[in-house]
Tab-separated table of C-alpha atoms in Angstrom:
chain	number	residue	atom	x	y	z
A	1	MET	CA	15.161	-24.255	-9.646
A	2	THR	CA	13.675	-21.372	-11.590
A	3	GLY	CA	16.223	-18.606	-12.066
A	4	PRO	CA	16.197	-15.041	-13.322
A	5	THR	CA	17.079	-16.073	-16.867
A	6	THR	CA	14.211	-18.601	-17.142
A	7	PRO	CA	11.425	-17.448	-19.521
A	8	ARG	CA	8.337	-16.502	-17.536
A	9	HIS	CA	4.728	-16.891	-18.491
A	10	VAL	CA	2.778	-13.698	-17.770
A	11	VAL	CA	-1.002	-13.818	-17.869
A	12	ARG	CA	-3.184	-10.752	-18.372
A	13	HIS	CA	-6.636	-11.162	-16.847
A	14	ARG	CA	-9.246	-11.784	-19.518
A	15	ASP	CA	-11.689	-9.309	-17.889
A	16	LEU	CA	-9.237	-6.392	-17.770
A	17	LEU	CA	-10.617	-3.529	-19.863
A	18	GLY	CA	-8.679	-0.370	-19.057
A	19	LEU	CA	-7.980	2.171	-16.324
A	20	ASP	CA	-10.661	4.327	-14.704
A	21	CYS	CA	-10.027	7.629	-12.943
A	22	ILE	CA	-11.111	7.247	-9.325
A	23	ARG	CA	-12.332	10.868	-9.278
A	24	CYS	CA	-14.020	11.626	-12.615
A	25	GLY	CA	-14.589	8.068	-13.863
A	26	ALA	CA	-12.939	8.610	-17.262
A	27	ARG	CA	-11.922	5.358	-18.990
A	28	LEU	CA	-8.321	5.277	-20.240
A	29	PRO	CA	-6.398	2.604	-22.139
A	30	LEU	CA	-4.111	0.062	-20.503
A	31	ASP	CA	-0.907	2.056	-20.454
A	32	ASP	CA	1.325	3.511	-17.734
A	33	ARG	CA	0.322	6.938	-16.444
A	34	PRO	CA	2.312	7.732	-13.298
A	35	ARG	CA	0.715	11.201	-13.089
A	36	GLY	CA	-2.770	9.694	-12.890
A	37	CYS	CA	-5.779	11.035	-14.746
A	38	PRO	CA	-4.734	13.706	-17.277
A	39	SER	CA	-8.096	15.501	-17.133
A	40	CYS	CA	-8.083	15.815	-13.352
A	41	LEU	CA	-4.445	16.886	-13.428
A	42	ALA	CA	-5.349	19.663	-15.879
A	43	GLU	CA	-8.035	20.802	-13.417
A	44	GLY	CA	-5.441	20.988	-10.656
A	45	VAL	CA	-6.920	18.068	-8.716
A	46	PRO	CA	-4.574	15.102	-9.248
A	47	ALA	CA	-6.267	11.722	-8.964
A	48	GLY	CA	-5.090	8.176	-9.423
A	49	LEU	CA	-6.371	5.410	-11.644
A	50	ALA	CA	-7.783	1.968	-10.937
A	51	CYS	CA	-8.018	-1.129	-13.082
A	52	ALA	CA	-11.414	-1.652	-14.708
A	53	TYR	CA	-12.801	-5.130	-15.381
A	54	ALA	CA	-15.760	-6.504	-17.271
A	55	PRO	CA	-18.713	-7.400	-15.013
A	56	ALA	CA	-18.495	-10.856	-13.542
A	57	GLU	CA	-21.139	-13.436	-14.360
A	58	GLY	CA	-24.198	-13.812	-12.164
A	59	ASP	CA	-24.701	-10.922	-9.742
A	60	GLY	CA	-21.809	-8.976	-11.223
A	61	ARG	CA	-19.323	-9.751	-8.421
A	62	PRO	CA	-16.472	-12.246	-8.785
A	63	THR	CA	-15.923	-15.003	-6.231
A	64	VAL	CA	-12.197	-14.228	-6.102
A	65	VAL	CA	-10.373	-10.939	-6.555
A	66	ARG	CA	-9.046	-10.363	-10.039
A	67	LEU	CA	-5.463	-9.249	-10.623
A	68	PRO	CA	-4.529	-7.489	-13.869
A	69	TYR	CA	-1.410	-9.587	-14.456
A	70	THR	CA	0.106	-12.663	-12.882
A	71	VAL	CA	3.472	-14.304	-13.405
A	72	SER	CA	4.635	-17.721	-12.313
A	73	HIS	CA	7.555	-18.599	-10.053
A	74	LEU	CA	8.133	-15.419	-8.098
A	75	LEU	CA	8.489	-15.566	-4.307
A	76	GLY	CA	5.214	-16.896	-2.897
A	77	GLU	CA	3.769	-13.691	-1.490
A	78	GLY	CA	0.434	-13.615	0.304
A	79	GLY	CA	-1.303	-16.198	2.436
A	80	THR	CA	-0.084	-14.454	5.596
A	81	PRO	CA	-1.452	-15.484	9.013
A	82	LEU	CA	-4.379	-13.848	10.752
A	83	LEU	CA	-3.473	-13.846	14.432
A	84	VAL	CA	-5.812	-13.458	17.380
A	85	ALA	CA	-4.719	-10.505	19.519
A	86	ASP	CA	-4.110	-11.574	23.108
A	87	ASP	CA	-4.353	-8.193	24.779
A	88	ALA	CA	-6.411	-7.353	27.857
A	89	ARG	CA	-7.003	-3.824	26.553
A	90	PHE	CA	-9.226	-5.266	23.836
A	91	ALA	CA	-11.062	-7.869	25.917
A	92	ASP	CA	-14.434	-6.521	24.762
A	93	LEU	CA	-13.493	-6.722	21.069
A	94	ASP	CA	-12.584	-9.490	18.641
A	95	VAL	CA	-9.203	-8.201	17.441
A	96	ARG	CA	-7.055	-9.901	14.819
A	97	LEU	CA	-3.644	-8.994	13.382
A	98	LYS	CA	-2.984	-9.589	9.691
A	99	TRP	CA	0.717	-10.475	9.935
A	100	GLU	CA	2.191	-9.106	6.695
A	101	GLY	CA	5.699	-9.569	8.088
A	102	ALA	CA	5.346	-13.197	6.944
A	103	ASN	CA	5.700	-12.149	3.295
A	104	PRO	CA	8.966	-13.092	1.555
A	105	THR	CA	10.790	-9.789	2.197
A	106	GLY	CA	8.900	-9.047	5.401
A	107	SER	CA	6.236	-6.560	4.339
A	108	HIS	CA	2.944	-6.034	2.525
A	109	LYS	CA	4.908	-4.417	-0.323
A	110	ASP	CA	5.560	-7.874	-1.784
A	111	ARG	CA	1.939	-8.011	-2.948
A	112	PHE	CA	2.488	-4.775	-4.889
A	113	SER	CA	5.855	-5.882	-6.264
A	114	ALA	CA	4.555	-9.180	-7.637
A	115	VAL	CA	1.862	-7.510	-9.743
A	116	VAL	CA	3.886	-4.529	-10.920
A	117	VAL	CA	6.733	-6.852	-11.960
A	118	ALA	CA	4.203	-8.912	-13.929
A	119	ARG	CA	3.010	-5.708	-15.628
A	120	ALA	CA	6.591	-4.766	-16.527
A	121	LEU	CA	7.320	-8.209	-17.980
A	122	HIS	CA	4.092	-8.189	-19.966
A	123	VAL	CA	4.834	-4.820	-21.582
A	124	GLY	CA	8.532	-5.540	-22.124
A	125	TYR	CA	10.234	-3.094	-19.756
A	126	ARG	CA	13.786	-4.005	-18.797
A	127	GLY	CA	13.718	-2.428	-15.356
A	128	LEU	CA	11.722	-0.657	-12.652
A	129	ALA	CA	12.449	2.550	-10.751
A	130	ALA	CA	10.989	3.651	-7.434
A	131	ALA	CA	11.398	6.071	-4.554
A	132	SER	CA	11.399	4.333	-1.195
A	133	SER	CA	12.101	4.802	2.500
A	134	GLY	CA	12.699	1.092	2.979
A	135	ASN	CA	10.167	-1.696	2.571
A	136	ALA	CA	9.189	-0.964	-1.036
A	137	GLY	CA	12.809	-0.724	-2.122
A	138	VAL	CA	13.791	-4.006	-0.511
A	139	SER	CA	10.740	-5.733	-1.955
A	140	LEU	CA	11.142	-4.392	-5.489
A	141	ALA	CA	14.839	-5.233	-5.479
A	142	ALA	CA	14.072	-8.841	-4.575
A	143	TYR	CA	11.245	-9.250	-7.068
A	144	CYS	CA	13.171	-7.604	-9.890
A	145	GLY	CA	16.124	-9.849	-9.168
A	146	ARG	CA	13.880	-12.885	-9.274
A	147	ALA	CA	12.323	-11.772	-12.563
A	148	GLY	CA	15.580	-10.752	-14.231
A	149	LEU	CA	14.730	-7.035	-14.320
A	150	ARG	CA	16.953	-4.111	-13.381
A	151	CYS	CA	15.928	-2.148	-10.307
A	152	GLU	CA	16.718	1.457	-9.396
A	153	ILE	CA	15.736	2.803	-5.983
A	154	ALA	CA	15.927	6.503	-5.070
A	155	VAL	CA	16.322	7.126	-1.334
A	156	THR	CA	16.953	10.113	0.886
A	157	GLU	CA	20.057	10.657	2.993
A	158	ASP	CA	18.281	9.658	6.214
A	159	THR	CA	17.425	6.157	4.960
A	160	PRO	CA	19.007	3.650	7.395
A	161	ASP	CA	22.310	2.205	6.196
A	162	ARG	CA	21.065	-1.314	6.902
A	163	VAL	CA	18.130	-0.855	4.541
A	164	VAL	CA	20.298	0.594	1.775
A	165	SER	CA	22.674	-2.342	2.159
A	166	LEU	CA	19.808	-4.785	1.802
A	167	MET	CA	18.647	-3.137	-1.422
A	168	ARG	CA	22.154	-3.248	-2.858
A	169	ASP	CA	22.720	-6.828	-1.739
A	170	LEU	CA	19.545	-7.723	-3.643
A	171	GLY	CA	20.981	-6.147	-6.793
A	172	ALA	CA	19.345	-2.716	-6.853
A	173	ASP	CA	21.105	0.439	-7.967
A	174	VAL	CA	20.524	2.813	-5.040
A	175	LEU	CA	20.724	6.567	-5.621
A	176	THR	CA	20.738	8.940	-2.649
A	177	PHE	CA	19.232	12.444	-2.626
A	178	PRO	CA	19.065	15.151	0.063
A	179	THR	CA	15.265	15.480	-0.047
A	180	ALA	CA	12.193	13.538	-1.088
A	181	GLU	CA	11.373	16.161	-3.714
A	182	GLN	CA	14.777	15.702	-5.363
A	183	ARG	CA	14.373	11.951	-5.587
A	184	TRP	CA	10.910	12.486	-7.092
A	185	ARG	CA	12.361	14.793	-9.735
A	186	HIS	CA	14.895	12.117	-10.590
A	187	LEU	CA	12.170	9.491	-10.853
A	188	ALA	CA	10.154	11.753	-13.149
A	189	GLY	CA	13.034	11.531	-15.617
A	190	HIS	CA	11.947	7.970	-16.396
A	191	GLU	CA	8.432	9.009	-17.400
A	192	GLY	CA	7.679	7.742	-20.894
A	193	SER	CA	10.780	5.549	-21.021
A	194	PRO	CA	10.318	2.416	-23.138
A	195	SER	CA	12.750	0.489	-20.955
A	196	VAL	CA	12.350	1.691	-17.329
A	197	LEU	CA	8.971	1.831	-15.605
A	198	PRO	CA	8.606	4.240	-12.634
A	199	VAL	CA	6.194	2.554	-10.216
A	200	THR	CA	5.939	4.928	-7.239
A	201	ASN	CA	4.646	8.480	-6.978
A	202	PHE	CA	6.704	11.458	-8.163
A	203	THR	CA	4.019	14.120	-8.554
A	204	VAL	CA	3.169	17.084	-6.321
A	205	PRO	CA	0.418	16.858	-5.135
A	206	PRO	CA	0.803	13.075	-5.048
A	207	VAL	CA	-1.450	10.524	-6.735
A	208	GLY	CA	-0.002	7.282	-5.350
A	209	SER	CA	1.830	4.387	-6.954
A	210	SER	CA	1.177	2.233	-10.016
A	211	PRO	CA	-2.505	1.225	-10.171
A	212	TYR	CA	-1.438	-2.211	-11.365
A	213	GLY	CA	0.680	-2.781	-8.279
A	214	ILE	CA	-2.023	-1.445	-5.949
A	215	GLU	CA	-4.298	-4.201	-7.252
A	216	GLY	CA	-2.057	-6.657	-5.417
A	217	TYR	CA	-3.340	-5.358	-2.083
A	218	LYS	CA	-6.845	-6.571	-2.916
A	219	THR	CA	-5.684	-10.046	-1.934
A	220	ILE	CA	-5.547	-8.936	1.721
A	221	ALA	CA	-9.312	-8.424	1.680
A	222	ALA	CA	-9.829	-11.814	0.054
A	223	GLU	CA	-7.623	-13.564	2.589
A	224	LEU	CA	-9.411	-11.893	5.495
A	225	LEU	CA	-12.823	-13.046	4.282
A	226	ASP	CA	-11.491	-16.551	3.748
A	227	ALA	CA	-9.806	-16.763	7.156
A	228	LEU	CA	-12.923	-15.417	8.866
A	229	ALA	CA	-15.114	-17.991	7.098
A	230	GLY	CA	-17.079	-15.333	5.272
A	231	ARG	CA	-17.533	-12.973	8.233
A	232	THR	CA	-16.876	-9.360	7.350
A	233	PRO	CA	-14.808	-7.264	9.765
A	234	ASP	CA	-16.542	-4.264	11.239
A	235	TRP	CA	-13.294	-2.298	11.031
A	236	VAL	CA	-9.947	-2.695	9.270
A	237	VAL	CA	-7.141	-0.520	10.642
A	238	VAL	CA	-4.479	0.410	8.077
A	239	PRO	CA	-1.329	2.560	8.472
A	240	ALA	CA	-1.025	4.989	5.561
A	241	SER	CA	1.135	7.628	3.940
A	242	ARG	CA	-0.191	8.141	0.404
A	243	GLY	CA	-2.822	5.448	0.790
A	244	ASP	CA	-1.779	2.739	-1.677
A	245	LEU	CA	-2.497	-0.029	0.829
A	246	VAL	CA	-5.768	1.296	2.240
A	247	TRP	CA	-7.087	1.971	-1.273
A	248	GLY	CA	-6.112	-1.523	-2.431
A	249	VAL	CA	-7.801	-3.114	0.590
A	250	TYR	CA	-10.902	-1.049	-0.119
A	251	LEU	CA	-10.906	-2.199	-3.766
A	252	GLY	CA	-10.668	-5.833	-2.701
A	253	PHE	CA	-13.644	-5.649	-0.356
A	254	ARG	CA	-15.657	-3.654	-2.895
A	255	GLU	CA	-15.009	-6.210	-5.613
A	256	LEU	CA	-16.023	-9.177	-3.449
A	257	LEU	CA	-18.811	-7.678	-1.337
A	258	GLY	CA	-20.117	-4.636	-3.178
A	259	GLU	CA	-19.805	-0.987	-2.200
A	260	ALA	CA	-22.393	-1.068	0.573
A	261	ALA	CA	-20.757	-3.965	2.451
A	262	VAL	CA	-17.163	-2.709	2.622
A	263	PRO	CA	-15.875	-2.673	6.240
A	264	ARG	CA	-15.194	0.709	7.782
A	265	LEU	CA	-11.549	1.645	7.274
A	266	CYS	CA	-9.490	3.392	9.934
A	267	LEU	CA	-6.546	5.130	8.298
A	268	VAL	CA	-3.587	5.627	10.654
A	269	GLU	CA	-1.243	8.608	10.265
A	270	PRO	CA	1.488	10.218	12.412
A	271	TYR	CA	0.055	13.752	12.209
A	272	PRO	CA	-3.197	15.200	10.830
A	273	ARG	CA	-3.429	15.055	7.029
A	274	VAL	CA	-6.441	13.004	6.003
A	275	ALA	CA	-7.903	13.761	9.442
A	276	ALA	CA	-7.508	17.485	8.745
A	277	VAL	CA	-9.164	17.245	5.331
A	278	LEU	CA	-12.070	15.289	6.779
A	279	ASP	CA	-12.438	18.172	9.230
A	280	GLY	CA	-12.638	20.650	6.382
A	281	ALA	CA	-9.038	21.504	5.377
A	282	ASP	CA	-8.091	22.054	1.730
A	283	PRO	CA	-6.943	18.650	0.386
A	284	LEU	CA	-4.383	20.323	-1.898
A	285	ARG	CA	-2.490	22.151	0.851
A	286	ARG	CA	0.571	20.905	2.726
A	287	PHE	CA	0.274	19.492	6.223
A	288	PRO	CA	3.532	20.029	8.105
A	289	GLY	CA	4.538	17.375	10.580
A	290	SER	CA	7.350	15.010	11.409
A	291	THR	CA	7.940	11.546	12.773
A	292	GLU	CA	11.162	9.893	13.881
A	293	VAL	CA	9.888	6.354	14.187
A	294	MET	CA	7.392	6.010	11.294
A	295	PRO	CA	9.284	7.196	8.179
A	296	SER	CA	7.157	5.055	5.860
A	297	LEU	CA	4.080	6.983	7.028
A	298	GLY	CA	5.631	10.404	6.451
A	299	GLY	CA	4.821	13.031	3.851
A	300	ASP	CA	2.993	16.333	4.056
A	301	MET	CA	0.298	15.960	1.387
A	302	VAL	CA	-2.854	13.913	0.861
A	303	THR	CA	-3.861	11.689	-2.050
A	304	TYR	CA	-7.362	11.472	-3.422
A	305	GLN	CA	-7.251	7.663	-3.090
A	306	ALA	CA	-6.559	7.816	0.665
A	307	LEU	CA	-9.449	10.220	1.211
A	308	GLU	CA	-11.839	8.156	-0.869
A	309	ALA	CA	-11.001	4.879	0.872
A	310	VAL	CA	-11.980	6.464	4.176
A	311	ARG	CA	-14.991	8.388	2.893
A	312	ARG	CA	-16.522	5.589	0.837
A	313	SER	CA	-16.168	3.072	3.661
A	314	GLY	CA	-17.641	5.402	6.283
A	315	GLY	CA	-14.379	5.302	8.221
A	316	TYR	CA	-12.110	7.910	9.723
A	317	ALA	CA	-8.441	8.829	10.193
A	318	GLN	CA	-6.686	8.299	13.515
A	319	VAL	CA	-3.513	10.205	14.440
A	320	VAL	CA	-0.903	8.491	16.627
A	321	GLY	CA	2.327	10.073	17.861
A	322	ASP	CA	5.871	8.796	18.122
A	323	GLU	CA	5.877	8.219	21.867
A	324	GLU	CA	2.769	6.069	21.940
A	325	VAL	CA	4.021	4.115	18.930
A	326	ARG	CA	7.382	3.522	20.617
A	327	ALA	CA	5.549	2.196	23.666
A	328	GLU	CA	3.273	0.014	21.539
A	329	THR	CA	6.242	-1.378	19.638
A	330	ARG	CA	7.909	-2.412	22.896
A	331	ARG	CA	4.705	-4.087	24.105
A	332	LEU	CA	4.312	-6.032	20.892
A	333	TRP	CA	7.927	-7.202	20.779
A	334	ARG	CA	7.694	-8.425	24.355
A	335	ALA	CA	4.554	-10.310	23.405
A	336	GLY	CA	6.496	-12.091	20.651
A	337	LEU	CA	5.358	-9.873	17.773
A	338	PRO	CA	8.380	-8.087	16.235
A	339	LEU	CA	6.580	-5.417	14.224
A	340	GLU	CA	8.260	-2.324	12.879
A	341	PRO	CA	6.909	0.891	14.449
A	342	SER	CA	4.854	1.849	11.388
A	343	SER	CA	3.013	-1.457	11.831
A	344	ALA	CA	2.660	-1.078	15.592
A	345	ALA	CA	0.961	2.251	14.805
A	346	ALA	CA	-2.130	0.274	13.756
A	347	VAL	CA	-2.457	-1.262	17.220
A	348	ALA	CA	-1.802	2.084	18.894
A	349	ALA	CA	-4.546	3.619	16.740
A	350	LEU	CA	-6.941	0.856	17.706
A	351	ASP	CA	-6.231	1.548	21.376
A	352	ARG	CA	-7.013	5.231	20.866
A	353	ALA	CA	-10.142	4.544	18.867
A	354	ARG	CA	-11.442	2.108	21.481
A	355	ALA	CA	-10.789	4.569	24.305
A	356	ALA	CA	-12.620	7.297	22.383
A	357	GLY	CA	-15.659	5.081	21.871
A	358	ARG	CA	-15.357	5.020	18.096
A	359	ILE	CA	-15.393	1.208	17.943
A	360	ALA	CA	-18.359	-0.506	19.556
A	361	THR	CA	-18.150	-3.329	22.068
A	362	GLY	CA	-18.029	-6.737	20.392
A	363	ALA	CA	-16.763	-5.418	17.061
A	364	LEU	CA	-14.597	-7.606	14.836
A	365	VAL	CA	-11.494	-5.534	14.090
A	366	VAL	CA	-8.481	-6.385	11.931
A	367	ALA	CA	-5.273	-4.385	12.311
A	368	VAL	CA	-2.953	-4.764	9.320
A	369	ALA	CA	0.541	-5.348	10.713
A	370	THR	CA	2.327	-4.163	7.607
A	371	ALA	CA	5.957	-5.181	8.169
A	372	HIS	CA	8.434	-7.219	10.166
A	373	GLY	CA	10.688	-5.282	12.523
A	374	LEU	CA	13.904	-7.216	11.934
A	375	LYS	CA	15.111	-5.252	8.901
A	376	GLY	CA	16.285	-2.454	11.185
A	377	MET	CA	13.935	0.257	9.908
């Protein structure tokens, strides 16, 4: 069996050219820039980066999504089921659930971890560092352990003990801080390190996580198109905090279908952030709010990538509160679907959107069920 000391073959995609700013379009070299585009940062408008590839042959679109780096013998992430929703509330829709809880550590984060670990191995880092409220930390700990890399996870004091124990059992060094801002400051201390790669956001305003890792979420779009035999969903409903997942899903559809054919994306949040900006609020301000049951969707600022995923797809942002998410979580568990509340938020948002008439009768809708509920989050 392959073990953490076995040499691993990392492949960089032959079409990978550099990193492009998602706001100004500037082309940057293939390095690690956790603060995003330096020019936009200097303007006071932080923006993330995205991998840039050479045009594909033919019509310029590849037949499969391209990942910047791949590495053999990790944990078998991806290929998660697409379930038909059996719910009378949505009888006039074709609703599917993309069950990301079937990934090796029980969440969509495994897609991110696989690619960012490959990036770290390719460059020669000896470890990764991240700030996490749960799923990302568990996933990175497992993937680093599998790859023979060190893993450091910064958490806040309210992170569930069960989740912290899982990270430590998987070999991560877990550091606890009173506030999210303090753990971000700690993570910033690794910036520029030749040995430790910080892979999640630590800037204020935020820019999101490593653009290499975000590329891993493109595979969700590819799997949806494959499972639907080439049909394109009318809507994809995605829970979001800083928008890594929704931006990655957008990139996958754009790469395979072209900009004009990307499904409309419904971003789900526990209080108005992206929704407020779409209504005219300053995207650089803070948006106070709290949630007891959706910690992975928390945060009081907006990323440019989250806004652009919604805007470019012609979508919108749906707010769902704790009480309706608690109720939705109970319904799903009793229907044999043990989703964590942040995942159940996607179904609750779909219910709201349908009731408000935002989603037309007969629409094909996919709700991304981001994580399994059995980790105790």
